[in-house]
Amino acid sequence: MEKQSNDREGVQLSYGVFLDLDTLGFITLRDEISVAHPLFPVFSEAFERIGLPGIPSTLSNEELQTHAASFYESIYAEESNHCALLQQRWNQVGGIFLRYANELFNYPYGGPMRFLAYPSIWRVYIQQPEQHAISFPLERDVRDQDEAFYVVLHELLHVFFFDFVGATGLLKDRSDVWDVSEIFNVLILQQAQFADLYPKHSVISYPQHTDVV
C-alpha cells in the first residue's frame, strides 16, 4: 500500500554529488559563520584546500565554482562510490528510522516527501529547506565509519521536529527553538533504537546548544 503524504514513512532520500547544491550551501554558511563562530576554523580549512585564503565575502557563485571545480574533479569518483554505499545503507535501514520518527512525533507530517543528500567540501553540514537538500561529510573528512550516515539522519530529524512544532504551535514563544531542537536531537538519537542504526558513531552534544531551560 502506498504511503499517505502525511506519513514520514513515505519520505524518499537520494544520495548524489551535486556541486551546484554545495555552492548554494556555501552562501548560507558564509552568512552564518563569522570569525567568532566555533565552526569557523574548520570552515576556513575547507577554503584552504581548494586554494582560497580566508573566507572571501565577495566571491560570486561562478568564481567559487571555478575554484572548487578541480577539487571536485579529484574527488568525484571517490564520492560517487561513497554516495552509492550510503544509498544502499539508506535503502536497507532508512525505513526503520522513518518508522521510529513517525512513532516519536505521532502527528501528521506536512513537510517535503523527497530529499537530496550530497557530500560537502565545506566541512560544516546543513540542510537547505528550499532545495530539500542535506549535506554530509566527504569520505575523507569523516571521523568514524557511520558519521556521514548519521549526519543526514540528524538533519532529517530537524526537519521533522520543526514541522511538528510549526503545526502544533509548541515553542512558538521561544527564541531559542534551534537550541531546543539540537538538544532534542541528541537525546533522541542517543536512544538505543536509533543508535543501533549507526553503531560506529558516538552522538555528542554541541557545546553552543547546552544552556537551555
mmCIF file of N, CA and C in Angstrom, residues 20-29 112 114-118 124-136 152 155-156 158-159:
data_model
loop_
_atom_site.group_PDB
_atom_site.id
_atom_site.type_symbol
_atom_site.label_atom_id
_atom_site.label_comp_id
_atom_site.label_asym_id
_atom_site.label_seq_id
_atom_site.Cartn_x
_atom_site.Cartn_y
_atom_site.Cartn_z
ATOM 1 N N ASP A 20 26.435 22.208 -7.616
ATOM 2 C CA ASP A 20 25.570 23.391 -7.529
ATOM 3 C C ASP A 20 24.954 23.523 -6.138
ATOM 4 N N LEU A 21 24.486 22.407 -5.574
ATOM 5 C CA LEU A 21 23.905 22.445 -4.232
ATOM 6 C C LEU A 21 24.951 22.827 -3.199
ATOM 7 N N ASP A 22 26.158 22.317 -3.365
ATOM 8 C CA ASP A 22 27.203 22.624 -2.391
ATOM 9 C C ASP A 22 27.613 24.093 -2.482
ATOM 10 N N THR A 23 27.542 24.654 -3.675
ATOM 11 C CA THR A 23 27.824 26.084 -3.831
ATOM 12 C C THR A 23 26.754 26.917 -3.140
ATOM 13 N N LEU A 24 25.492 26.533 -3.301
ATOM 14 C CA LEU A 24 24.406 27.236 -2.604
ATOM 15 C C LEU A 24 24.564 27.108 -1.095
ATOM 16 N N GLY A 25 24.980 25.932 -0.652
ATOM 17 C CA GLY A 25 25.196 25.729 0.778
ATOM 18 C C GLY A 25 26.278 26.635 1.324
ATOM 19 N N PHE A 26 27.297 26.891 0.512
ATOM 20 C CA PHE A 26 28.362 27.799 0.928
ATOM 21 C C PHE A 26 27.813 29.190 1.242
ATOM 22 N N ILE A 27 26.873 29.667 0.419
ATOM 23 C CA ILE A 27 26.304 31.004 0.627
ATOM 24 C C ILE A 27 25.664 31.084 2.014
ATOM 25 N N THR A 28 24.916 30.052 2.381
ATOM 26 C CA THR A 28 24.296 30.006 3.709
ATOM 27 C C THR A 28 25.355 30.024 4.802
ATOM 28 N N LEU A 29 26.371 29.202 4.627
ATOM 29 C CA LEU A 29 27.420 29.114 5.643
ATOM 30 C C LEU A 29 28.191 30.418 5.768
ATOM 31 N N PRO A 112 8.261 18.151 3.142
ATOM 32 C CA PRO A 112 8.635 17.535 1.865
ATOM 33 C C PRO A 112 8.704 16.013 1.973
ATOM 34 N N ARG A 114 10.475 14.265 -0.553
ATOM 35 C CA ARG A 114 11.686 13.860 -1.271
ATOM 36 C C ARG A 114 12.849 14.765 -0.860
ATOM 37 N N PHE A 115 13.976 14.165 -0.568
ATOM 38 C CA PHE A 115 15.172 14.911 -0.184
ATOM 39 C C PHE A 115 16.375 14.426 -0.991
ATOM 40 N N LEU A 116 17.315 15.349 -1.192
ATOM 41 C CA LEU A 116 18.609 15.016 -1.773
ATOM 42 C C LEU A 116 19.664 15.112 -0.676
ATOM 43 N N ALA A 117 20.592 14.183 -0.670
ATOM 44 C CA ALA A 117 21.721 14.228 0.265
ATOM 45 C C ALA A 117 22.998 14.280 -0.565
ATOM 46 N N TYR A 118 23.867 15.240 -0.240
ATOM 47 C CA TYR A 118 25.061 15.436 -1.063
ATOM 48 C C TYR A 118 26.292 15.646 -0.182
ATOM 49 N N VAL A 124 31.236 21.729 7.147
ATOM 50 C CA VAL A 124 30.138 22.102 8.040
ATOM 51 C C VAL A 124 28.869 21.659 7.317
ATOM 52 N N TYR A 125 27.959 20.991 8.010
ATOM 53 C CA TYR A 125 26.888 20.268 7.327
ATOM 54 C C TYR A 125 25.525 20.829 7.703
ATOM 55 N N ILE A 126 24.704 21.052 6.679
ATOM 56 C CA ILE A 126 23.463 21.800 6.847
ATOM 57 C C ILE A 126 22.336 21.162 6.045
ATOM 58 N N GLN A 127 21.127 21.698 6.252
ATOM 59 C CA GLN A 127 20.023 21.411 5.351
ATOM 60 C C GLN A 127 19.682 22.691 4.601
ATOM 61 N N GLN A 128 19.236 22.531 3.378
ATOM 62 C CA GLN A 128 18.772 23.650 2.570
ATOM 63 C C GLN A 128 17.281 23.443 2.327
ATOM 64 N N PRO A 129 16.421 24.072 3.137
ATOM 65 C CA PRO A 129 14.980 23.798 3.069
ATOM 66 C C PRO A 129 14.364 24.022 1.691
ATOM 67 N N GLU A 130 14.750 25.086 1.007
ATOM 68 C CA GLU A 130 14.132 25.377 -0.288
ATOM 69 C C GLU A 130 14.483 24.326 -1.334
ATOM 70 N N GLN A 131 15.662 23.752 -1.225
ATOM 71 C CA GLN A 131 16.085 22.711 -2.169
ATOM 72 C C GLN A 131 15.789 21.304 -1.650
ATOM 73 N N HIS A 132 15.268 21.199 -0.431
ATOM 74 C CA HIS A 132 15.018 19.899 0.204
ATOM 75 C C HIS A 132 16.301 19.062 0.163
ATOM 76 N N ALA A 133 17.398 19.704 0.552
ATOM 77 C CA ALA A 133 18.714 19.076 0.438
ATOM 78 C C ALA A 133 19.445 19.092 1.771
ATOM 79 N N ILE A 134 20.259 18.061 1.979
ATOM 80 C CA ILE A 134 21.027 17.889 3.213
ATOM 81 C C ILE A 134 22.460 17.533 2.837
ATOM 82 N N SER A 135 23.426 18.194 3.470
ATOM 83 C CA SER A 135 24.829 17.880 3.187
ATOM 84 C C SER A 135 25.405 16.954 4.251
ATOM 85 N N PHE A 136 26.458 16.250 3.867
ATOM 86 C CA PHE A 136 27.126 15.336 4.795
ATOM 87 C C PHE A 136 28.624 15.325 4.488
ATOM 88 N N VAL A 152 23.024 12.850 8.084
ATOM 89 C CA VAL A 152 21.787 13.013 7.309
ATOM 90 C C VAL A 152 20.569 12.693 8.170
ATOM 91 N N GLU A 155 19.882 15.655 10.434
ATOM 92 C CA GLU A 155 19.217 16.773 9.765
ATOM 93 C C GLU A 155 17.767 16.442 9.424
ATOM 94 N N LEU A 156 17.489 15.210 9.058
ATOM 95 C CA LEU A 156 16.094 14.815 8.812
ATOM 96 C C LEU A 156 15.258 14.952 10.075
ATOM 97 N N HIS A 158 15.731 17.116 12.384
ATOM 98 C CA HIS A 158 15.440 18.551 12.490
ATOM 99 C C HIS A 158 14.220 18.914 11.640
ATOM 100 N N VAL A 159 14.173 18.401 10.422
ATOM 101 C CA VAL A 159 13.036 18.683 9.535
ATOM 102 C C VAL A 159 11.736 18.258 10.198
#
